[in-house]
Each structure stands twice: as structure tokens, then as C-alpha cells.
Short mmCIF file of C-alpha atoms and ligand atoms in Angstrom, two decimals:
data_model
loop_
_atom_site.label_atom_id
_atom_site.label_comp_id
_atom_site.label_asym_id
_atom_site.label_seq_id
_atom_site.Cartn_x
_atom_site.Cartn_y
_atom_site.Cartn_z
CA UNK A 104 36.50 118.65 40.52
CA UNK A 105 33.13 117.01 39.95
CA UNK A 106 30.00 118.33 41.62
CA UNK A 107 27.65 115.92 39.94
CA UNK A 108 27.74 113.15 42.53
CA UNK A 109 24.23 111.98 43.50
CA UNK A 110 22.76 113.99 46.37
CA UNK A 111 25.34 116.75 46.03
CA UNK A 112 24.18 120.36 46.36
CA UNK A 113 23.71 121.92 42.94
CA UNK A 114 25.79 124.77 41.53
CA UNK A 115 29.19 125.74 42.92
CA UNK A 116 31.50 123.09 44.34
CA UNK A 117 30.65 122.43 48.00
CA UNK A 118 33.17 123.43 50.66
CA UNK A 119 32.81 122.24 54.26
CA UNK A 120 34.47 123.43 57.41
CA UNK A 121 33.84 122.75 61.09
CA UNK A 122 33.86 125.46 63.76
CA UNK A 123 34.44 124.69 67.42
CA UNK A 124 31.61 126.01 69.63
CA UNK A 125 33.56 128.73 71.36
CA UNK A 126 33.30 132.50 71.40
CA UNK A 127 36.95 132.78 72.42
CA UNK A 128 38.10 133.06 68.85
CA UNK A 129 41.59 134.51 68.65
CA UNK A 130 43.84 136.13 66.08
CA UNK A 131 45.29 132.74 65.12
CA UNK A 132 41.81 131.43 64.25
CA UNK A 133 41.05 134.60 62.32
CA UNK A 134 44.27 134.75 60.28
CA UNK A 135 44.54 130.99 59.75
CA UNK A 136 40.90 130.22 59.07
CA UNK A 137 37.96 132.64 59.21
CA UNK A 138 39.49 135.37 57.08
CA UNK A 139 40.38 132.83 54.38
CA UNK A 140 36.91 131.29 54.52
CA UNK A 141 35.33 134.71 54.03
CA UNK A 142 37.36 135.09 50.83
CA UNK A 143 35.97 131.78 49.53
CA UNK A 144 32.29 132.61 49.96
CA UNK A 145 31.76 133.53 46.31
CA UNK A 146 33.96 130.79 44.93
CA UNK A 147 32.34 127.77 46.62
CA UNK A 148 29.02 126.69 48.08
CA UNK A 149 30.28 127.19 51.64
CA UNK A 150 28.89 125.05 54.46
CA UNK A 151 30.09 125.93 57.97
CA UNK A 152 29.10 123.72 60.85
CA UNK A 153 29.42 124.48 64.57
CA UNK A 154 30.57 121.06 65.69
CA UNK A 155 28.92 120.42 69.04
CA UNK A 156 29.03 116.60 68.63
CA UNK A 157 32.82 116.90 68.36
CA UNK A 158 33.00 119.28 71.33
CA UNK A 159 31.46 116.78 73.77
CA UNK A 160 34.31 114.31 73.20
CA UNK A 161 36.31 116.33 75.73
CA UNK A 162 35.36 117.49 79.23
CA UNK A 163 33.06 120.50 79.02
CA UNK A 164 30.64 122.61 81.00
CA UNK A 165 27.11 121.51 80.03
CA UNK A 166 25.48 124.81 81.08
CA UNK A 167 27.94 126.77 78.96
CA UNK A 168 27.39 124.80 75.74
CA UNK A 169 24.48 126.83 74.32
CA UNK A 170 26.05 130.23 75.11
CA UNK A 171 29.28 128.97 73.50
CA UNK A 172 27.43 127.92 70.35
CA UNK A 173 25.69 131.31 70.11
CA UNK A 174 28.95 133.10 70.72
CA UNK A 175 30.72 131.09 68.00
CA UNK A 176 27.95 132.00 65.56
CA UNK A 177 28.15 135.69 66.47
CA UNK A 178 31.93 136.01 66.22
CA UNK A 179 32.13 134.10 62.94
CA UNK A 180 29.37 136.18 61.34
CA UNK A 181 31.01 139.37 62.63
CA UNK A 182 34.38 138.24 61.26
CA UNK A 183 33.08 137.77 57.75
CA UNK A 184 30.90 134.67 57.36
CA UNK A 185 28.02 136.46 55.68
CA UNK A 186 24.99 134.21 56.33
CA UNK A 187 23.41 135.31 53.05
CA UNK A 188 26.30 133.69 51.17
CA UNK A 189 26.89 130.51 53.18
CA UNK A 190 25.27 128.00 55.52
CA UNK A 191 26.12 128.30 59.22
CA UNK A 192 24.41 125.70 61.37
CA UNK A 193 24.83 123.57 64.47
CA UNK A 194 25.90 119.96 63.86
CA UNK A 195 23.45 118.27 66.25
CA UNK A 196 20.51 119.86 64.41
CA UNK A 197 21.32 117.41 61.61
CA UNK A 198 21.47 113.94 63.23
CA UNK A 199 22.36 112.38 59.86
CA UNK A 200 25.96 113.25 60.81
CA UNK A 201 25.91 110.48 63.41
CA UNK A 202 24.01 108.04 61.20
CA UNK A 203 26.62 108.32 58.46
CA UNK A 204 29.35 108.04 61.10
CA UNK A 205 28.00 104.64 62.11
CA UNK A 206 28.08 103.39 58.54
CA UNK A 207 31.61 104.77 58.09
CA UNK A 208 32.63 103.08 61.36
CA UNK A 209 32.18 99.76 59.61
CA UNK A 210 34.79 100.83 57.04
CA UNK A 211 37.30 102.31 59.51
CA UNK A 212 40.28 100.26 60.69
CA UNK A 213 40.84 100.52 64.45
CA UNK A 214 44.63 100.47 64.00
CA UNK A 215 44.58 103.49 61.71
CA UNK A 216 42.38 105.51 64.07
CA UNK A 217 44.65 104.65 66.97
CA UNK A 218 47.65 106.03 65.07
CA UNK A 219 46.05 109.43 64.32
CA UNK A 220 48.35 112.16 65.62
CA UNK A 221 45.54 114.25 67.06
CA UNK A 222 44.05 111.27 68.91
CA UNK A 223 47.43 110.48 70.47
CA UNK A 224 47.93 114.11 71.50
CA UNK A 225 44.43 114.51 72.92
CA UNK A 226 44.76 111.19 74.76
CA UNK A 227 47.97 112.41 76.39
CA UNK A 228 46.21 115.62 77.50
CA UNK A 229 43.00 113.87 78.68
CA UNK A 230 44.34 110.75 80.33
CA UNK A 231 41.24 110.45 82.53
CA UNK A 232 38.81 110.64 79.63
CA UNK A 233 40.09 108.74 76.60
CA UNK A 234 36.63 107.92 75.28
CA UNK A 235 35.40 106.21 72.13
CA UNK A 236 34.15 109.54 70.77
CA UNK A 237 37.68 110.93 70.86
CA UNK A 238 38.94 107.81 69.08
CA UNK A 239 36.14 108.05 66.50
CA UNK A 240 36.59 111.79 65.90
CA UNK A 241 38.05 111.42 62.36
CA UNK A 242 35.13 109.18 61.34
CA UNK A 243 32.59 111.79 62.45
CA UNK A 244 34.68 114.37 60.61
CA UNK A 245 34.57 112.24 57.44
CA UNK A 246 30.78 112.03 57.80
CA UNK A 247 30.55 115.82 58.32
CA UNK A 248 32.37 116.42 55.06
CA UNK A 249 30.92 113.68 52.87
CA UNK A 250 27.31 114.19 53.96
CA UNK A 251 27.44 117.37 51.86
CA UNK A 252 29.64 115.90 49.12
CA UNK A 253 32.18 118.58 49.92
CA UNK A 254 35.13 118.58 47.53
CA UNK A 255 37.16 121.21 49.39
CA UNK A 256 37.93 121.35 53.10
CA UNK A 257 39.95 124.32 54.38
CA UNK A 258 42.07 123.10 57.29
CA UNK A 259 45.28 123.76 59.17
CA UNK A 260 48.32 121.50 58.70
CA UNK A 261 47.34 119.51 61.79
CA UNK A 262 44.09 118.39 60.14
CA UNK A 263 45.51 117.22 56.80
CA UNK A 264 45.82 113.66 58.13
CA UNK A 265 42.08 113.61 58.87
CA UNK A 266 41.26 114.72 55.33
CA UNK A 267 43.45 111.91 53.99
CA UNK A 268 41.42 109.57 56.19
CA UNK A 269 38.19 111.04 54.74
CA UNK A 270 39.46 110.36 51.23
CA UNK A 271 40.22 106.74 52.22
CA UNK A 272 36.70 106.31 53.59
CA UNK A 273 35.14 107.78 50.43
CA UNK A 274 37.25 105.45 48.29
CA UNK A 275 36.37 102.39 50.38
CA UNK A 276 32.67 103.22 50.37
CA UNK A 277 32.65 103.74 46.60
CA UNK A 278 34.48 100.44 46.01
CA UNK A 279 32.29 98.45 48.36
CA UNK A 280 28.86 99.94 47.63
CA UNK A 281 29.11 101.87 44.37
CA UNK A 282 30.34 105.29 43.32
CA UNK A 283 28.74 107.93 45.52
CA UNK A 284 31.19 110.17 47.35
CA UNK A 285 33.82 112.57 45.98
CA UNK A 286 37.35 112.45 47.42
CA UNK A 287 37.72 115.88 49.01
CA UNK A 288 40.92 117.93 48.98
CA UNK A 289 42.43 119.78 51.92
CA UNK A 290 42.88 123.49 51.34
CA UNK A 291 45.73 124.65 53.56
CA UNK A 292 46.17 128.44 53.71
CA UNK A 293 49.54 129.76 52.54
CA UNK A 294 49.66 132.64 55.02
CA UNK A 295 48.42 133.05 58.56
CA UNK A 296 48.33 129.29 59.08
CA UNK A 297 50.70 129.45 62.00
CA UNK A 298 50.34 132.46 64.24
CA UNK A 299 52.45 131.90 67.34
CA UNK A 300 51.26 132.77 70.80
CA UNK A 301 52.31 135.94 72.63
CA UNK A 302 54.89 133.85 74.50
CA UNK A 303 56.57 133.02 71.17
CA UNK A 304 56.85 129.40 72.30
CA UNK A 305 53.89 127.62 70.71
CA UNK A 306 50.95 128.15 68.41
CA UNK A 307 48.42 130.76 69.60
CA UNK A 308 45.85 128.86 71.61
CA UNK A 309 43.10 129.58 74.05
CA UNK A 310 44.09 126.72 76.34
CA UNK A 311 47.67 127.99 76.62
CA UNK A 312 46.46 131.51 77.47
CA UNK A 313 48.87 133.07 74.96
CA UNK A 314 46.23 134.63 72.73
CA UNK A 315 44.52 137.86 71.76
CA UNK A 316 40.77 137.45 71.40
CA UNK A 317 39.22 138.71 68.19
CA UNK A 318 36.65 140.86 70.00
CA UNK A 319 38.75 142.00 72.94
CA UNK A 320 38.64 145.71 73.79
CA UNK A 321 41.61 147.77 72.48
CA UNK A 322 43.02 148.41 75.98
CA UNK A 323 43.09 144.69 76.70
CA UNK A 324 44.73 143.97 73.34
CA UNK A 325 47.48 146.52 73.97
CA UNK A 326 48.11 145.16 77.48
CA UNK A 327 48.83 141.79 75.92
CA UNK A 328 50.71 143.05 72.88
CA UNK A 329 53.11 145.42 74.68
CA UNK A 330 54.98 142.71 76.65
CA UNK A 331 54.73 140.05 73.89
CA UNK A 332 57.81 138.01 73.02
CA UNK A 333 60.03 139.30 70.18
CA UNK A 334 63.41 138.37 68.70
CA UNK A 335 65.51 137.63 71.81
CA UNK A 336 68.58 139.09 70.04
CA UNK A 337 67.09 142.55 70.64
CA UNK A 338 68.10 142.86 74.27
CA UNK A 339 68.84 146.58 73.94
CA UNK A 340 67.25 149.16 71.66
CA UNK A 341 70.55 149.35 69.74
CA UNK A 342 70.69 145.60 69.00
CA UNK A 343 69.59 144.68 65.46
CA UNK A 344 67.01 141.91 65.10
CA UNK A 345 65.59 139.51 62.57
CA UNK A 346 61.91 140.15 61.75
CA UNK A 347 61.58 136.75 60.10
CA UNK A 348 61.85 134.99 63.46
CA UNK A 349 59.59 137.45 65.28
CA UNK A 350 55.90 136.76 65.76
CA UNK A 351 55.15 140.49 65.88
CA UNK A 352 56.40 140.73 62.33
CA UNK A 353 54.23 137.75 61.31
CA UNK A 354 51.28 139.69 62.70
CA UNK A 355 52.39 142.76 60.71
CA UNK A 356 52.26 140.56 57.60
CA UNK A 357 48.67 139.75 58.47
CA UNK A 358 47.43 143.21 59.45
CA UNK A 359 49.72 146.01 58.22
CA UNK A 360 50.03 147.40 54.67
CA UNK A 361 53.17 146.40 52.70
CA UNK A 362 54.94 149.75 53.20
CA UNK A 363 54.60 149.44 57.00
CA UNK A 364 55.83 145.85 56.88
CA UNK A 365 58.87 147.01 54.90
CA UNK A 366 59.54 149.94 57.23
CA UNK A 367 59.40 147.67 60.30
CA UNK A 368 61.52 144.93 58.74
CA UNK A 369 64.25 147.41 57.77
CA UNK A 370 64.02 149.24 61.09
CA UNK A 371 64.34 145.93 62.94
CA UNK A 372 67.43 144.81 60.99
CA UNK A 373 69.14 148.18 61.40
CA UNK A 374 67.94 148.81 64.97
CA UNK A 375 66.26 151.90 63.52
CA UNK A 376 63.09 151.25 65.51
CA UNK A 377 62.52 149.71 68.91
CA UNK A 378 60.20 146.79 69.55
CA UNK A 379 57.66 148.97 71.35
CA UNK A 380 57.43 151.33 68.40
CA UNK A 381 57.08 148.36 66.07
CA UNK A 382 54.25 146.99 68.23
CA UNK A 383 52.50 150.37 68.31
CA UNK A 384 52.43 150.40 64.51
CA UNK A 385 51.06 146.86 64.51
CA UNK A 386 48.41 147.80 67.08
CA UNK A 387 47.27 150.74 64.96
CA UNK A 388 46.74 148.60 61.85
CA UNK A 389 45.36 145.63 63.74
CA UNK A 390 42.67 147.85 65.24
CA UNK A 391 41.60 148.94 61.76
CA UNK A 392 40.64 145.30 61.16
CA UNK A 393 39.41 144.41 64.65
CA UNK A 394 37.33 147.54 65.41
CA UNK A 395 34.58 146.74 62.86
CA UNK A 396 34.54 143.06 63.85
CA UNK A 397 34.11 143.96 67.53
CA UNK A 398 31.40 146.51 66.71
CA UNK A 399 29.47 144.01 64.57
CA UNK A 400 29.76 141.33 67.27
CA UNK A 401 28.34 143.72 69.91
CA UNK A 402 25.51 144.55 67.52
CA UNK A 403 24.72 140.86 66.94
CA UNK A 404 24.75 140.18 70.69
CA UNK A 405 21.75 142.52 70.84
CA UNK A 406 19.95 140.62 68.06
CA UNK A 407 19.50 137.06 69.39
CA UNK A 408 16.43 136.43 67.20
CA UNK A 409 18.38 137.26 64.05
CA UNK A 410 21.26 134.95 65.04
CA UNK A 411 18.84 132.13 65.87
CA UNK A 412 17.07 132.65 62.56
CA UNK A 413 20.40 132.29 60.68
CA UNK A 414 21.12 129.03 62.50
CA UNK A 415 17.57 127.71 61.92
CA UNK A 416 17.48 128.57 58.22
CA UNK A 417 20.89 127.04 57.63
CA UNK A 418 20.05 123.90 59.61
CA UNK A 419 16.91 123.38 57.52
CA UNK A 420 18.91 123.65 54.29
CA UNK A 421 21.72 121.45 55.58
CA UNK A 422 19.21 118.84 56.74
CA UNK A 423 17.56 118.73 53.32
CA UNK A 424 20.96 117.98 51.71
CA UNK A 425 21.83 115.44 54.43
CA UNK A 426 18.50 113.64 54.01
CA UNK A 427 19.07 113.29 50.27
CA UNK A 428 22.53 111.86 50.89
CA UNK A 429 21.31 109.40 53.51
CA UNK A 430 18.40 108.18 51.37
CA UNK A 431 20.91 107.18 48.70
CA UNK A 432 23.45 105.83 51.19
CA UNK A 433 20.86 103.61 52.90
CA UNK A 434 19.79 102.27 49.52
CA UNK A 435 23.39 101.55 48.46
CA UNK A 436 24.24 99.87 51.76
CA UNK A 437 21.09 97.73 51.59
CA UNK A 438 19.49 99.03 54.76
CA UNK A 439 16.22 100.29 53.32
S1 LIG B 74 61.46 145.42 65.89
FE1 LIG B 74 59.51 144.43 65.49
S2 LIG B 74 60.00 142.71 64.19
FE2 LIG B 74 61.93 143.36 65.15
S3 LIG B 74 62.14 142.09 66.97
FE3 LIG B 74 61.14 144.00 67.59
S4 LIG B 74 58.95 143.55 67.47
FE4 LIG B 74 60.02 141.99 66.29
#
């Protein structure tokens, strides 16, 4: 993939990903996103953006916004986004995101935006607040990505449609005004992309209350894990089960070593172990991953100046890239 487009950051291929401003990051976010991002830090020029402009498209508590942004920064750093190897900044510190959105708006068909799956779902959930920002969300997302000439965008399955839209916008811009933007690719993780909630009914999500928070204390984690939904075929301890349809086993695949996964899978099929025992093994290995993350998050909570410095430094670097992009875009579009 080319990294030589005008205004693009030099060196490794740029990767962009947006982070919702929330400290309530759960195991699904960790397994499906953050952990994979952390593995990409040396492979790409990683740019992570806490997307506060996106967050205000839905009802929110104004007073809680800044604490939520800080919390998102802390938990993501603690979970592996080493700020010495990536940019981590807040979207509204770089207003070029909205300027490029406006230009992209003029290339975006209303009909296509109205058919976006996520817009339709969010509109159903927020019937009293179907605002233009919600409708325009994919255009802002395209601007987020293309402002940095990102060629790779790690996303979940539900966001692939938006990356397709971003590619369309890049193509249209290049055709209309001259070659400038790359067409980015979605990078969908092979494992951990779909961690189900503790109810076993839908994807793990904060709003559904079926989640385990990444920095929750061990007691709280166990209280949630112990009664979590398993294979319903295992009504009695002597009933065999199928680990492949059990979310606890999916979590084992994400946290336990291969020999423990094998032991639990066999024990499940033969009714050799009970679900509680299986969950205890999971808890033990999960804590080996979560303990250091929780400890680092607590440490960072006591270092607000350091966290602010990370966000400031990253914003300054991101803004320098964004300004270069917009200088060229304005020239191509004939605005200045
Ligand atoms: S033994 Fe483990 S994998 Fe099997 S149903 Fe129970 S919790 Fe799930």
C-alpha cells in the first residue's frame, strides 16, 4: 500500500482508529480491539483518536464528558497503547476533522447515508434525537481517517460498511479534484471480534449491562462470571456440553493457555468438569492479564499531568499532519 500520498505522515503506513470517550471499557473492547491495536504499534504509524465529536451525536452528560475522555485515555494506555509508540489525542483538539467533513459532505449522497445500517439502528434507539450529526457520522469518520492518509483501519464487522463509504469518498474526491487520498482497508480481527455478553444473548455491551469492565476489581469480576450463561444443555453436572457454543469457552480462547483450553473443551464434552470449575480456571488466567492492566490504570489515575501531557503532545503532532492535509485539500478544491 502506498504511503507517498501528499501530506501523508512519513515512514510506516498510517493506521487510524477511533476510541469512544468512555472509561467503561469491557472485555469485548479489549479482546476485539485494544489488544489487537497494541500488537500493531510496531507495524504501523498508529494514530488513535478519542472521538468526542462523534460522542455528542447521542444524548450525553455534559459534565461527565471530560472525565470520560481522561478515563478513556487512561484505560487505553494501561491496556497497551504505549504513548511513546503511537499518537493518542482528542478529536476536537484538531478542528480540521470538521472542516474536511464539510468538504466531504458535498460528495456524500443523502440516500446512501440514510441506508447505513448503524444510522438505522441508532435512529431506532434514539427516536427523540435523530439529528444531522448522527446521519453524518460516516462522513466525519471518513474525514477522521483520510485526514491522516490512513491506509489501514482496524474495525469490527459492524464498521466495515463505513470503511467502504470512506473508500468511496476518497475515490470521488480523487476523481473530482485530483489524486490525493489513499483508499483505506478495513482490518477486521480474526479472533476476539465477537465476545458475547454474560447473558449469552447479544454482544458484550455497556448499554446492555452484560459486561465485565477491564479494570473491575477481582471480586466484582468473579461475581459476574460465576452466574454467567453457559451451554444450556448442561443442566446437570453430568450432562455433556459443547464448548464451541459457550461464551465462557470463547473467553478461555482469549485468556487461557492452549493446554487449559484443551482441558476445558474435553472436560466439557465428557462432563468431566463442571461449569463452575471451568469458570474458575478462566478467572485465574483472566486475572493474569487484567491484574497488570488494573494496576497500571490506578497508577495513571494518580498522574493526571502525565496523561494530559500525552494527549497534548499527540494533539500537536496530529494537528501538524491535519494542517498539511487541509492546505493541500483547500488548494485542490479551489478554496484558497
Ligand atoms: S464446561 Fe465450560 S465450556 Fe462447557 S458449558 Fe460449562 S462453562 Fe461452557
